[in-house]
Tab-separated table of C-alpha atoms in Angstrom:
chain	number	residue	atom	x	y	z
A	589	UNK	CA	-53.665	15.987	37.201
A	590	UNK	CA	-55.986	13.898	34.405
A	591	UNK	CA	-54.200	13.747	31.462
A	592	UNK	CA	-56.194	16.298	29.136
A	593	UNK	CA	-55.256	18.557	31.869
A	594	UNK	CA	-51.268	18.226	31.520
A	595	UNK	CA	-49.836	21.689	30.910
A	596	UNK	CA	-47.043	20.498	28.887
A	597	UNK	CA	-49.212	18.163	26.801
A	598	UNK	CA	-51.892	21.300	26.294
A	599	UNK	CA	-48.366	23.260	25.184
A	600	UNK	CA	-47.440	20.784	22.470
A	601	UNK	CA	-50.617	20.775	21.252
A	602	UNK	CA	-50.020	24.212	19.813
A	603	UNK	CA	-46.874	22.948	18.000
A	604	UNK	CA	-47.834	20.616	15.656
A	605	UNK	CA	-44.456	21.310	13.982
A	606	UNK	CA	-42.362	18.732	15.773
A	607	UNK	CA	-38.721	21.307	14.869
A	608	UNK	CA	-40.535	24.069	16.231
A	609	UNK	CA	-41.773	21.681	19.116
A	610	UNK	CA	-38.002	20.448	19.820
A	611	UNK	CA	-36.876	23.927	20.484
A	612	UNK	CA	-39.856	25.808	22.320
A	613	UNK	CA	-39.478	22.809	24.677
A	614	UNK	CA	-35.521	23.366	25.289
A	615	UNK	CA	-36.014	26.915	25.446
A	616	UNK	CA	-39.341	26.363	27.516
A	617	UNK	CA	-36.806	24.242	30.397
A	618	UNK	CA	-34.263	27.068	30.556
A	619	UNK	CA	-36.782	29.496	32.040
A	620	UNK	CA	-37.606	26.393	34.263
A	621	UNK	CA	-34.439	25.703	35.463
A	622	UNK	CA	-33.694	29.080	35.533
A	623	UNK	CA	-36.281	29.834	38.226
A	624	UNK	CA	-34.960	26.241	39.637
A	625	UNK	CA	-38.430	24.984	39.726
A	626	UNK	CA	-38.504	21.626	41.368
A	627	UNK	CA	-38.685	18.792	39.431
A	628	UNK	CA	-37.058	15.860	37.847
A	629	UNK	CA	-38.548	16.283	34.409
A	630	UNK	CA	-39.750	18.781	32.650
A	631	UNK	CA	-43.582	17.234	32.813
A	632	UNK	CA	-43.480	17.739	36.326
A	633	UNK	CA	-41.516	21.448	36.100
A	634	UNK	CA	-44.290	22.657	33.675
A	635	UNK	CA	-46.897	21.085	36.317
A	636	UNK	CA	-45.453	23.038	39.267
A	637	UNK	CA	-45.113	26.422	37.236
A	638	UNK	CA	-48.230	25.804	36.531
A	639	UNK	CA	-49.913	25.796	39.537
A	640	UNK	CA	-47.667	28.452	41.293
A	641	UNK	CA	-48.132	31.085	38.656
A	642	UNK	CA	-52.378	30.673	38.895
A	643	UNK	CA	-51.889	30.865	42.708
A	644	UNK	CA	-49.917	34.136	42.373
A	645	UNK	CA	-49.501	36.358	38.580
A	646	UNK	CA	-47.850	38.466	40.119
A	647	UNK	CA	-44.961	36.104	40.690
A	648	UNK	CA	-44.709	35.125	37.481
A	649	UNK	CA	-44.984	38.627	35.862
A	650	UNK	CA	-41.885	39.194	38.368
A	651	UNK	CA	-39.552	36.403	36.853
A	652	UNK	CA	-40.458	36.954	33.278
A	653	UNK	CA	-39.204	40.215	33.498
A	654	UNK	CA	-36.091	38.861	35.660
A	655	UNK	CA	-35.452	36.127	32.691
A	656	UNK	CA	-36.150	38.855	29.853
A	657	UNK	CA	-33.860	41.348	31.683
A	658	UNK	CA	-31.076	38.505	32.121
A	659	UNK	CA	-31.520	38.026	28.734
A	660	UNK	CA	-31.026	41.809	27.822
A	661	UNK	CA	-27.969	42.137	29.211
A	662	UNK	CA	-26.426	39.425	27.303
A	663	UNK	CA	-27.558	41.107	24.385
A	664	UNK	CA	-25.916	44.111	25.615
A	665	UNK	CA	-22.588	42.455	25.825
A	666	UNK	CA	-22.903	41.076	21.940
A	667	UNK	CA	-23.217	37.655	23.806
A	668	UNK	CA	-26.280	37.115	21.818
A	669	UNK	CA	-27.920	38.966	18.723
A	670	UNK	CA	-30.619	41.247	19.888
A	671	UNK	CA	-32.837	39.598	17.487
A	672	UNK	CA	-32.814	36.414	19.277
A	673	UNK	CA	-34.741	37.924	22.252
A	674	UNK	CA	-37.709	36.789	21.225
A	675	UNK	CA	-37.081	33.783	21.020
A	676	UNK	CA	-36.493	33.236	24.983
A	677	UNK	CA	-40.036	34.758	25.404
A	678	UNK	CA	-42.158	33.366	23.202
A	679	UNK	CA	-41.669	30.043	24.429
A	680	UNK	CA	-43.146	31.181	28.174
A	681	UNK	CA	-45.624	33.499	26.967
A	682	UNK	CA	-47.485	30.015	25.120
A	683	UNK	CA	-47.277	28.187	27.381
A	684	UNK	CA	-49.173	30.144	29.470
A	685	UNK	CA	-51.696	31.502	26.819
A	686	UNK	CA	-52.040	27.578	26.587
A	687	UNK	CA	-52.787	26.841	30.483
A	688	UNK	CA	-54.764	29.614	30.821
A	689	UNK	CA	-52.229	32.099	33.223
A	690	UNK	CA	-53.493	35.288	32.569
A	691	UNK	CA	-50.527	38.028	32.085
A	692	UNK	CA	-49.777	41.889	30.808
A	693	UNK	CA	-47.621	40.956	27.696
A	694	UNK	CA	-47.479	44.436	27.079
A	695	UNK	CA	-45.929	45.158	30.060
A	696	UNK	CA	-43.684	42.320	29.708
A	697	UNK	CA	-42.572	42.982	26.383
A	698	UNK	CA	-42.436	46.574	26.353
A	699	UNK	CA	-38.606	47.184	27.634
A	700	UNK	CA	-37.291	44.427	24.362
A	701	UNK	CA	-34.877	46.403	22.074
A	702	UNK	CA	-36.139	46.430	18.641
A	703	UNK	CA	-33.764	44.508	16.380
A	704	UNK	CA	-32.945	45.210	12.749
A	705	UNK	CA	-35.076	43.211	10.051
A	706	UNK	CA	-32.312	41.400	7.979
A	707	UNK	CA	-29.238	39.334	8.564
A	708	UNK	CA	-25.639	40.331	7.218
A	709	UNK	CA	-25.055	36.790	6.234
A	710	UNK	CA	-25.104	35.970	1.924
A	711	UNK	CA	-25.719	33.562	-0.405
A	712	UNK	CA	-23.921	30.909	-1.362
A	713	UNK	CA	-22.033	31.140	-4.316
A	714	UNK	CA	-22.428	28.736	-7.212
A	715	UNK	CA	-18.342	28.150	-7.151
A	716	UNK	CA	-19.598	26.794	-3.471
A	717	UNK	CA	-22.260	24.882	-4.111
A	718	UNK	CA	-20.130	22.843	-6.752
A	719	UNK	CA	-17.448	22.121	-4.193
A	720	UNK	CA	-19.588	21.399	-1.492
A	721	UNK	CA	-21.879	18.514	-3.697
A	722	UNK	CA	-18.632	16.686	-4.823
A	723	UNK	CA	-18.624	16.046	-1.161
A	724	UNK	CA	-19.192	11.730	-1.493
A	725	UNK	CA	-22.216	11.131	-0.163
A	726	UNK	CA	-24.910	10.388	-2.640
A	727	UNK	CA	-27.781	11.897	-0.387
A	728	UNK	CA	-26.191	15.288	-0.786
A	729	UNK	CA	-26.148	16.004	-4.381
A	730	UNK	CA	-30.027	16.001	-5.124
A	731	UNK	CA	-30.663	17.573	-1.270
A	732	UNK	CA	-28.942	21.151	-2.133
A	733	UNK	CA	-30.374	20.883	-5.968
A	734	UNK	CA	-33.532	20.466	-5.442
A	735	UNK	CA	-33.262	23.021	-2.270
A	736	UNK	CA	-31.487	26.069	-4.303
A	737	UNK	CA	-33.969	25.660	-6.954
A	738	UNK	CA	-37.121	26.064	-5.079
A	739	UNK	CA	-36.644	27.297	-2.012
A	740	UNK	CA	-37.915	24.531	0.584
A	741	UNK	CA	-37.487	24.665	4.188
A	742	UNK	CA	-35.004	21.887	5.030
A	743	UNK	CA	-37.861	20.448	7.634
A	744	UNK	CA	-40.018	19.729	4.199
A	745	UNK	CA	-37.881	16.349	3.936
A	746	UNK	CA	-40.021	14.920	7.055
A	747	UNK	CA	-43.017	15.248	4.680
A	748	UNK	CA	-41.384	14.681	1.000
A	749	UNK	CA	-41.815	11.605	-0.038
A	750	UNK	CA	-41.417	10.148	-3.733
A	751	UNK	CA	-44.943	10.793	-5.138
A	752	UNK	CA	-45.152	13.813	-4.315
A	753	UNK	CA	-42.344	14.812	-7.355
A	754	UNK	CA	-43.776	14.835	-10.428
A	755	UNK	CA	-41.506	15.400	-13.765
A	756	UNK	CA	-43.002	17.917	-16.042
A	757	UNK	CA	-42.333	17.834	-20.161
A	758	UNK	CA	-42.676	19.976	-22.849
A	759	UNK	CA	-42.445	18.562	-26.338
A	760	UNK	CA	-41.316	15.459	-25.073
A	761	UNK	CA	-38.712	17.954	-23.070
A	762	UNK	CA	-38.370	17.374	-19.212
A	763	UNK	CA	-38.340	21.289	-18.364
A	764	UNK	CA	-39.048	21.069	-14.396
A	765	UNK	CA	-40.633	18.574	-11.922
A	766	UNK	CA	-43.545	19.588	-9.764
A	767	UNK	CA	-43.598	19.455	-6.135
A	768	UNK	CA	-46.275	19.041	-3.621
A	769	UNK	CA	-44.717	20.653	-0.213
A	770	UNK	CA	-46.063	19.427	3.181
A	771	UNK	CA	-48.456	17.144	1.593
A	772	UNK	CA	-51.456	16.373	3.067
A	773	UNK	CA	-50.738	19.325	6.118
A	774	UNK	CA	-52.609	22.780	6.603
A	775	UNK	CA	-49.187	24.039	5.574
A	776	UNK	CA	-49.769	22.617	1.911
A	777	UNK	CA	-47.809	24.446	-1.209
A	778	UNK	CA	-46.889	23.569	-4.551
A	779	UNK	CA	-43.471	24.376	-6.234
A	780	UNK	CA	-41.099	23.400	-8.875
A	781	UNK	CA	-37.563	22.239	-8.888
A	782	UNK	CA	-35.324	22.174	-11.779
A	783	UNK	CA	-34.465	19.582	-14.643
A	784	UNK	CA	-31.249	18.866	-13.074
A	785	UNK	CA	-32.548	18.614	-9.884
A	786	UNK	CA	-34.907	15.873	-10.553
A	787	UNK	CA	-32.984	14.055	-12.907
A	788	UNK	CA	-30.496	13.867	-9.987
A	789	UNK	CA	-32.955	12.821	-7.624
A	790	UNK	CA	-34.281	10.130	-10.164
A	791	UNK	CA	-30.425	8.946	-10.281
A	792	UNK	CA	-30.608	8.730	-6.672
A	793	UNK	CA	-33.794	6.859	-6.651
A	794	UNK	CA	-32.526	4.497	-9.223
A	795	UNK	CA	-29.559	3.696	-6.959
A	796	UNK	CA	-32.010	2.521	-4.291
A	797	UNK	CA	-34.230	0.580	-6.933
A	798	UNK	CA	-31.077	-1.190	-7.956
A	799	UNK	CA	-29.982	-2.320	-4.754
A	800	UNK	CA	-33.512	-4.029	-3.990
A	801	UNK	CA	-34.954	-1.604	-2.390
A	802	UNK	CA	-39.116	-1.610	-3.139
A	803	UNK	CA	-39.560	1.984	-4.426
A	804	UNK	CA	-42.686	3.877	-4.499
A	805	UNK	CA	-44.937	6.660	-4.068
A	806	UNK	CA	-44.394	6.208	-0.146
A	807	UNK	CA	-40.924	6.439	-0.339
A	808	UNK	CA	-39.212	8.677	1.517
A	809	UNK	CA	-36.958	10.426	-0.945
A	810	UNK	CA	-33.979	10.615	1.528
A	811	UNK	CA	-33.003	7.799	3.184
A	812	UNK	CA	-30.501	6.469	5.428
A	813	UNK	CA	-27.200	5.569	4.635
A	814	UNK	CA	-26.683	2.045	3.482
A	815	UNK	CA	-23.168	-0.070	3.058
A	816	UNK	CA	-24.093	-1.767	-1.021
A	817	UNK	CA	-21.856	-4.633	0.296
A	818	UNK	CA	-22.687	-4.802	4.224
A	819	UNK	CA	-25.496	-3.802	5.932
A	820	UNK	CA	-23.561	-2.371	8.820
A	821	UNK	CA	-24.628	1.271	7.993
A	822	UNK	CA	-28.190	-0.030	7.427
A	823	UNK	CA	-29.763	-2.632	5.347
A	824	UNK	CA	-30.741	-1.532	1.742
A	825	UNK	CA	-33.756	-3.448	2.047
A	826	UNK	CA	-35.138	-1.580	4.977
A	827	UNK	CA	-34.987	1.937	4.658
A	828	UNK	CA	-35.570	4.435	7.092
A	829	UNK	CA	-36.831	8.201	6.228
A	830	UNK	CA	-33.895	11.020	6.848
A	831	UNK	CA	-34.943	13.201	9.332
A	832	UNK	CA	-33.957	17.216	8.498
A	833	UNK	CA	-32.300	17.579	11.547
A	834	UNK	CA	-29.874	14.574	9.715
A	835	UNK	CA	-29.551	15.901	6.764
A	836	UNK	CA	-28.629	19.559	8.760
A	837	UNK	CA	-25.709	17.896	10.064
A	838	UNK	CA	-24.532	15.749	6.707
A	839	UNK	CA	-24.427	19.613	5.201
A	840	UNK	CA	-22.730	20.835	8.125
A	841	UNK	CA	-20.215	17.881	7.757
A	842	UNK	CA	-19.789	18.341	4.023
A	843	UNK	CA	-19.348	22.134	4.267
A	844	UNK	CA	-16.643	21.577	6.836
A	845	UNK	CA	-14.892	18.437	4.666
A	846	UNK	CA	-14.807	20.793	1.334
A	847	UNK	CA	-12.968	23.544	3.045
A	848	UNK	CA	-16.260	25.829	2.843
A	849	UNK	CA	-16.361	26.365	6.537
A	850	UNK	CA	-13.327	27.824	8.326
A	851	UNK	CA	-13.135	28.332	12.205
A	852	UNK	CA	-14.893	31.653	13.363
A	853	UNK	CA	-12.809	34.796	14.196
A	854	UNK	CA	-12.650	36.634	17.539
A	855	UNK	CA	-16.244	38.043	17.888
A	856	UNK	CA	-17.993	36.567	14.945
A	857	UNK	CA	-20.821	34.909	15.870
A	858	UNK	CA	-21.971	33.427	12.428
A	859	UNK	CA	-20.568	32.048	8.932
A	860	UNK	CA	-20.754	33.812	5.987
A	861	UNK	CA	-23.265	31.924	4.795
A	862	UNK	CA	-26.375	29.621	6.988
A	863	UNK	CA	-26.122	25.570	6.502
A	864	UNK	CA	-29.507	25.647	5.237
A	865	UNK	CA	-31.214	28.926	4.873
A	866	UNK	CA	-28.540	29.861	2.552
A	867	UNK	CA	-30.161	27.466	-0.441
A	868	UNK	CA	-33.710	28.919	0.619
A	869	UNK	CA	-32.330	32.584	0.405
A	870	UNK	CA	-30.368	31.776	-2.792
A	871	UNK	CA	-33.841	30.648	-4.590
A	872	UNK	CA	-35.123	33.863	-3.241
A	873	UNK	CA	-32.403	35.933	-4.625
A	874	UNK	CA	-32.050	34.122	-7.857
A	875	UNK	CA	-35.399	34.118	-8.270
A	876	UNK	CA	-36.241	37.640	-8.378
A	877	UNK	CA	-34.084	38.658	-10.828
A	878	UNK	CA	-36.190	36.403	-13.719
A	879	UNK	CA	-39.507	36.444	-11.761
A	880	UNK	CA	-42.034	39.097	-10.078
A	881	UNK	CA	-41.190	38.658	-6.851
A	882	UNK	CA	-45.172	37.742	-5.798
A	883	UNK	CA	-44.660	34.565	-7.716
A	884	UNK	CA	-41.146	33.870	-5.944
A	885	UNK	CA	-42.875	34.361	-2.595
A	886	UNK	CA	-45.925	31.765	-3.698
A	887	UNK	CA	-43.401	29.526	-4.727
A	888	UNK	CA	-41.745	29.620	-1.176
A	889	UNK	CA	-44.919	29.087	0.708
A	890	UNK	CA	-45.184	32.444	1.507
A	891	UNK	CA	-48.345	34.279	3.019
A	892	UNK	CA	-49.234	37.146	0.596
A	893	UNK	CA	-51.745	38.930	2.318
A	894	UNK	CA	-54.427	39.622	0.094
A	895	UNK	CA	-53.485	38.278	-2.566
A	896	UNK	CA	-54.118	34.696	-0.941
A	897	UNK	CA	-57.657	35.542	-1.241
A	898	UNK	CA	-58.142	37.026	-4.544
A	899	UNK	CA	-55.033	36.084	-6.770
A	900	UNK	CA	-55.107	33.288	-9.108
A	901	UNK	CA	-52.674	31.610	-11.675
A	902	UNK	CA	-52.946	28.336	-12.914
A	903	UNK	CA	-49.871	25.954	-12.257
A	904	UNK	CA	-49.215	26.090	-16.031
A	905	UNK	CA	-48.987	29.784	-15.628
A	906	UNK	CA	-46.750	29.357	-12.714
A	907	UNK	CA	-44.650	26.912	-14.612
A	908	UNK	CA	-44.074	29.306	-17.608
A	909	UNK	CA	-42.928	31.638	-14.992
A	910	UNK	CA	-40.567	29.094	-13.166
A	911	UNK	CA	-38.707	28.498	-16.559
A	912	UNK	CA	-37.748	31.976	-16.780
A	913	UNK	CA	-35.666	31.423	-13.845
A	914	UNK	CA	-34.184	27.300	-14.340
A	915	UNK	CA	-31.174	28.620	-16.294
A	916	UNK	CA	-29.747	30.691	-12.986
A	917	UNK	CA	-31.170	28.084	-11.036
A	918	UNK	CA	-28.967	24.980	-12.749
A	919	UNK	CA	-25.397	24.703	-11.331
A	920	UNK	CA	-24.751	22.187	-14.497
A	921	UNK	CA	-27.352	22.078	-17.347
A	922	UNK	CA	-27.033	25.933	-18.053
A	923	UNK	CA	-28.309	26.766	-21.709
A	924	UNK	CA	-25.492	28.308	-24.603
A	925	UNK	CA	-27.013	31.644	-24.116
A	926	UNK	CA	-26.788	31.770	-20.193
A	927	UNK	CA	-23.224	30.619	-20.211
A	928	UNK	CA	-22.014	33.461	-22.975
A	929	UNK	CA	-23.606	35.621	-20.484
A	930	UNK	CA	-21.186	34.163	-17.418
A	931	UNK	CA	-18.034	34.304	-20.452
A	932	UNK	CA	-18.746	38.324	-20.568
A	933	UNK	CA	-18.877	38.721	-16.962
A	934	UNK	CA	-15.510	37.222	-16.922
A	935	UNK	CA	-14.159	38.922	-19.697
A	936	UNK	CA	-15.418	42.071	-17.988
A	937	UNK	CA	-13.240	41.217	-14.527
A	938	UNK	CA	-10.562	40.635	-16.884
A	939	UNK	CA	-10.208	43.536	-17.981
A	940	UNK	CA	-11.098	45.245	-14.820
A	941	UNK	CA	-7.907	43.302	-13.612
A	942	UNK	CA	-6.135	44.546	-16.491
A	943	UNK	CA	-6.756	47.823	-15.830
A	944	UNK	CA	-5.807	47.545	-12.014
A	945	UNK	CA	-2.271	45.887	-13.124
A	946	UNK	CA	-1.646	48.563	-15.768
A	947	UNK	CA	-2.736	51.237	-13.186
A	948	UNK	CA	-0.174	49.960	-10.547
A	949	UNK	CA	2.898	49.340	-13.514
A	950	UNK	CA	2.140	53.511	-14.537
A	951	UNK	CA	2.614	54.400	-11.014
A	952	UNK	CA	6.020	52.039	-11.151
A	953	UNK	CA	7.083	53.725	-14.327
A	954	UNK	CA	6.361	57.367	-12.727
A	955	UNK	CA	8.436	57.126	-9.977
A	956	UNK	CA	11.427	55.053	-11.685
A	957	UNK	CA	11.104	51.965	-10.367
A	958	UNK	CA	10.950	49.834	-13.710
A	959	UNK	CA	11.680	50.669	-17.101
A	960	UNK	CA	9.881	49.717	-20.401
A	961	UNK	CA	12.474	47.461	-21.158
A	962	UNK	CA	11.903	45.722	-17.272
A	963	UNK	CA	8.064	45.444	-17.981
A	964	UNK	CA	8.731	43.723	-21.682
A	965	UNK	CA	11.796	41.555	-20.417
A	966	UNK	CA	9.677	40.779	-17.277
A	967	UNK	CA	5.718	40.358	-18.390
A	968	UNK	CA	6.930	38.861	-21.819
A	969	UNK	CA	4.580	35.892	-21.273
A	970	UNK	CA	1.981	38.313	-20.922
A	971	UNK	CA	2.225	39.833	-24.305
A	972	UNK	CA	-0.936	38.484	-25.633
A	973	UNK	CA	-2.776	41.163	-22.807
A	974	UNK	CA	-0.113	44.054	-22.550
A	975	UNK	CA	2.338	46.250	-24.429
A	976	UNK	CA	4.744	49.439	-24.950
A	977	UNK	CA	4.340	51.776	-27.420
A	978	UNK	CA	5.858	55.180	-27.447
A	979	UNK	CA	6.529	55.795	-23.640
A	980	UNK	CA	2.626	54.034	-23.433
A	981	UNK	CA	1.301	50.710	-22.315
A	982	UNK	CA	-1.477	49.158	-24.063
A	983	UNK	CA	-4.074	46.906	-22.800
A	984	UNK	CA	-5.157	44.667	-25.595
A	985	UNK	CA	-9.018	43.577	-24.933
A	986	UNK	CA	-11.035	40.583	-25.886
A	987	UNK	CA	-11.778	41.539	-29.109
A	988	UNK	CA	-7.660	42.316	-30.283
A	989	UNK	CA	-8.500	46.167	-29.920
A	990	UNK	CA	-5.883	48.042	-27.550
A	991	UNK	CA	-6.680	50.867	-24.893
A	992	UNK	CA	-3.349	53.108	-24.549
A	993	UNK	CA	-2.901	54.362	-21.076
């Protein structure tokens, strides 16, 4: 078969996203080896499916529907999520759109359980995301920062390089840095990433610069890992680009090392929180509680239907609407006004806490269990929140007031 010809080679065509070509491939060679086509590679499986399933459709509408029903009942018994179905199908059913094999998708498709829209996993919290970039690796740091504050895919670092960041001022203020996603692709997006974010990127950077390393607008902006005394973990000199699927794993390995990771339960099939969705759905979240949530999906890279077409607004625009949101989006540089907000939110669980304790020592009073005498002899160091008066105890708030329960 002439080259131009090869069905695999037709099938990667339609991928030009090599992540998304890694796993249609691996998914594409179960349903080969599931079928046990012959074959001792998967050029010459996709060959032989090939030319059995233009010979006879019917055969191959016939193991589809095996494979998708095999698939089903796995589902069925919570071995898999029901959402993941797809997945396993999608795979086949390009491959063949791609080779020409005719089929009745409809048919095929028709019997797939319709799974629910949204995941139960959460964001991140910020407590997190400070433990988990104390992890020492320097790459690390400026990877989740400049993630959680725009919202990039974690396959954008194949493309990012260092001129594509640019720092934006105000008044001789850096207030955000500008970045040009997937540059030069059809997939092609600006966004914005906060001060912090660059300024620990540029720290990064300098690092590099310092150690010899010829920085510039072709640099990758992560890097492998280099020894500053030996080049046994790479020479300093001669870097080499970090693929995402890398940097996956360095998160995976620094979520595990800062105790943010804990061995899954009986039946759980996921973590609270993904390794690198998580910063993508924390911009998200974030986001649209300081922004309309049309700019937060621009920002993202987001299709907006018709607003593609006939919605406009100037980067400046965009950038004033950015810095609405770069206080929740710091994990360090917060503004004065952003972090009295955080000081009332924990004076509010205070007292909520308060009021919980309190609840529980009435209920101990009630039935006879302590005395006021056991509660001041007891909870003496805790005068400065609690008291007895007359038979009552007092919760003293924030502001020296008391609340008599």
């Amino acid at each position: 078969m002439e080259e131009f010809d090869d069905p695999l080679m037709l099938f990667k065509d339609a991928l030009p996203n090599h992540l998304t070509r890694d796993r249609y491939e691996h998914r594409l060679d179960l349903f080969f080896k599931f079928l046990e086509i012959d074959g001792d590679s998967l050029e010459i499986r996709a060959e032989n499916f090939t030319k059995k399933s233009k010979e006879n459709p019917n055969w191959t509408t016939s193991v589809i529907l095996k494979y998708i029903r095999m698939h089903k009942e796995r589902a069925e018994k919570k071995e898999i999520s029901t959402a993941t179905l797809p997945n396993y199908y999608k795979p086949i059913k390009l491959f063949c759109e791609m080779n020409d094999i005719t089929l009745n998708w409809k048919k095929i498709t028709r019997g797939i359980p319709r799974a629910k829209r949204y995941s139960t996993d959460r964001i991140p919290r910020l407590e997190e995301i400070k433990q988990l970039i104390r992890y020492p690796d320097r790459r690390l740091k400026p990877a989740i920062l400049v993630m959680m504050s725009s919202g990039i895919r974690i396959g954008a670092w194949d493309y990012l390089r260092w001129g594509d960041i640019t720092p934006v001022e105000k008044n001789g203020k850096l207030v955000a840095a500008k970045i040009v996603v997937y540059h030069g692709e059809a997939e092609e997006y600006p966004t914005f990433i906060t001060p912090e974010a660059y300024e620990s990127l540029k720290e990064y950077m300098d690092f590099r610069k310092d150690h010899r390393e010829n920085i510039t607008e072709k640099s990758w902006v992560l890097r492998d890992e280099f020894d500053v005394a030996k080049s046994s973990r790479g020479i300093a000199t001669i870097p080499r680009k970090l693929q995402s699927s890398g940097l996956k794993r360095l998160i995976e390995r620094a979520l595990w090392a800062q105790n943010l990771r804990k061995p899954l339960k009986s039946g759980e099939k996921r973590h609270e929180f993904k390794t690198d969705h998580g910063f993508r759905k924390y911009f998200k979240t974030i986001s649209e509680k300081h922004m309309k949530s049309l700019h937060v999906e621009m920002l993202m890279g987001h299709a907006t239907g018709l607003a593609d077409n006939y919605y406009r607004i100037s980067d400046d625009e965009m950038l004033e609407e950015y810095m609405k949101a770069v206080p929740a989006l710091s994990v360090y540089n917060v503004p004065v006004e952003f972090e009295n907000e955080q000081i009332k939110n924990i004076q509010d669980e205070m007292m909520r806490l308060k009021f919980d304790f309190v609840t529980v020592l009435r209920a101990l009073k009630e039935s006879n269990l302590i005395s006021n005498e056991d509660i001041k002899r007891k909870f003496m160091t805790m005068q400065n929140h609690f008291g007895i008066k007359n038979e009552a105890i007092l919760v003293k708030d924030t502001d020296g007031s008391e609340i008599i329960f």
